[in-house]
Amino acid sequence: MTHDDTLRTSESDSRVEGGKILLAAPRGYCAGVDRAVDVVEKALDLYGAPVYVRKEIVHNKFVVESLTKRGAIFVQETDQVPEGARVVFSAHGVSPEVHAVAAQRHLATIDATCPLVTKVHREAVRYAKDDYDIILVGHEGHEEVEGTFGEAPEHIQVVGTPEEVDNLVVRDPERVVWISQTTLSVDETRQTVDRLRQRFPKLVDPPSDDICYATQNRQGAVKVIAPQVDVMVVVGSANSSNSVRLVDVALESGVPAAYRIDKAEELQEEWFTGAKTVGLTSGASVPEILVREVISWLQERGFPTVEEVRTETETTTFALPRDLRSDLKKAGQIDVRPHARRTAGPDHTS
Ligand code: SF4
């Protein structure tokens, strides 16, 4: 069933008295995730299995399992990849040290780092070169933060909360800049930056938002829907920063209850007792098929009507990495990217 079919079915069922689903848009795949998944799929088609992938290509269990079935081998570290083999670096980015290890092991690398993460890496390098103290707002231990931190470890300090700002020690309070992880809560980050500015009034801002368009748009849609629903369901994995933030944003925006699930099977009927309207969204690494399964589950349990609430239309797309494009061209394969799937969603069932 296509997404359109889902909506049509619900419209034809609108005579049924019952609950309603408010479906956030934008939701699901962003341009960086779409590209990263496409990189692995195209690498498997072009070079054949196995293709190694360092870390989860995107933080979604279903995507990782689907690619594993197709011949991708996910490893935690580059030294687990056999000498000379091919490895894809995930959308979250890697530090220069990871590139160095890969070169020592003669690995053929394909870098699927999202260009918007690369932008933050470049900022870190530039400000380190200008000898700033760099405050990286983000979650310690998250892969993206590790990658950005690795660009200039002597210059960067990571802060996760406004309270942590109080413990910072910098060399010169007049030469401090902040940058951030791309998938944070916009409002929480603002609080942390406000605290930074109180401590360092000459704090320098990054040249443009580091929290990416996709994160901001998904949070924006949730903010509009949350006050209108009794329960919010966010589809996304526990290690997906932007999905977890959507739950936070929903709760902060007034929804009485919000749940994050990986898939429809995790839904519990008691969550919806007495609810008339359910909000539904998905993180930037979530294929649309998982959302459709949640819709079907809810429709079978008294929520026949689906109303999509669109707050932004996204048109961003990213080209494949240059080396992969070039190999595709040599093999006579045209780089036609299935952009439409960002809104329709890939099934990944093969
Ligand atoms: Fe890129 Fe933003 Fe998507 Fe992360 S969430 S992959 S930064 S577009």
mmCIF file of C-alpha atoms and ligand atoms in Angstrom, residues 28-36 57-58 91-92 112-118 120 144 181-183 210-216 218 242 283-285 316 318, ligand 1:
data_model
loop_
_atom_site.group_PDB
_atom_site.id
_atom_site.type_symbol
_atom_site.label_atom_id
_atom_site.label_comp_id
_atom_site.label_asym_id
_atom_site.label_seq_id
_atom_site.Cartn_x
_atom_site.Cartn_y
_atom_site.Cartn_z
ATOM 1 C CA GLY A 28 11.342 10.541 8.498
ATOM 2 C CA TYR A 29 14.283 10.455 6.120
ATOM 3 C CA CYS A 30 16.381 13.586 5.739
ATOM 4 C CA ALA A 31 18.720 14.235 2.822
ATOM 5 C CA GLY A 32 21.804 13.054 4.745
ATOM 6 C CA VAL A 33 20.255 9.736 5.767
ATOM 7 C CA ASP A 34 18.822 9.154 2.317
ATOM 8 C CA ARG A 35 22.263 9.657 0.830
ATOM 9 C CA ALA A 36 24.046 7.458 3.395
ATOM 10 C CA ILE A 57 25.219 3.812 8.824
ATOM 11 C CA VAL A 58 22.272 5.683 10.359
ATOM 12 C CA ALA A 91 26.426 9.652 8.166
ATOM 13 C CA HIS A 92 27.575 10.852 11.607
ATOM 14 C CA ALA A 112 28.956 8.858 3.762
ATOM 15 C CA THR A 113 29.269 11.660 6.318
ATOM 16 C CA CYS A 114 26.339 14.030 5.908
ATOM 17 C CA PRO A 115 27.567 17.255 4.277
ATOM 18 C CA LEU A 116 25.927 19.206 7.105
ATOM 19 C CA VAL A 117 28.106 17.347 9.619
ATOM 20 C CA THR A 118 31.155 17.994 7.434
ATOM 21 C CA VAL A 120 30.576 21.588 11.403
ATOM 22 C CA GLU A 144 28.924 12.758 15.667
ATOM 23 C CA GLN A 181 25.858 18.698 17.170
ATOM 24 C CA THR A 182 23.371 18.776 14.284
ATOM 25 C CA THR A 183 20.530 16.898 15.971
ATOM 26 C CA ASP A 210 24.661 23.865 13.100
ATOM 27 C CA ILE A 211 21.392 22.215 14.108
ATOM 28 C CA CYS A 212 20.371 21.038 10.675
ATOM 29 C CA TYR A 213 17.264 21.925 8.692
ATOM 30 C CA ALA A 214 15.825 18.404 9.085
ATOM 31 C CA THR A 215 16.131 18.425 12.875
ATOM 32 C CA GLN A 216 14.570 21.883 13.068
ATOM 33 C CA ARG A 218 10.785 17.812 12.479
ATOM 34 C CA ASN A 242 16.993 13.480 16.750
ATOM 35 C CA GLY A 283 13.042 10.631 13.257
ATOM 36 C CA ALA A 284 15.319 11.538 10.369
ATOM 37 C CA SER A 285 16.656 7.970 10.049
ATOM 38 C CA THR A 316 17.317 19.452 0.034
ATOM 39 C CA PHE A 318 22.905 15.677 -1.558
HETATM 40 FE FE1 SF4 B 1 22.420 15.437 7.942
HETATM 41 FE FE2 SF4 B 1 20.653 16.573 9.589
HETATM 42 FE FE3 SF4 B 1 20.108 14.273 8.465
HETATM 43 FE FE4 SF4 B 1 21.981 14.389 10.360
HETATM 44 S S1 SF4 B 1 19.780 14.760 10.612
HETATM 45 S S2 SF4 B 1 22.093 13.262 8.435
HETATM 46 S S3 SF4 B 1 22.865 16.409 9.879
HETATM 47 S S4 SF4 B 1 20.422 16.229 7.374
#
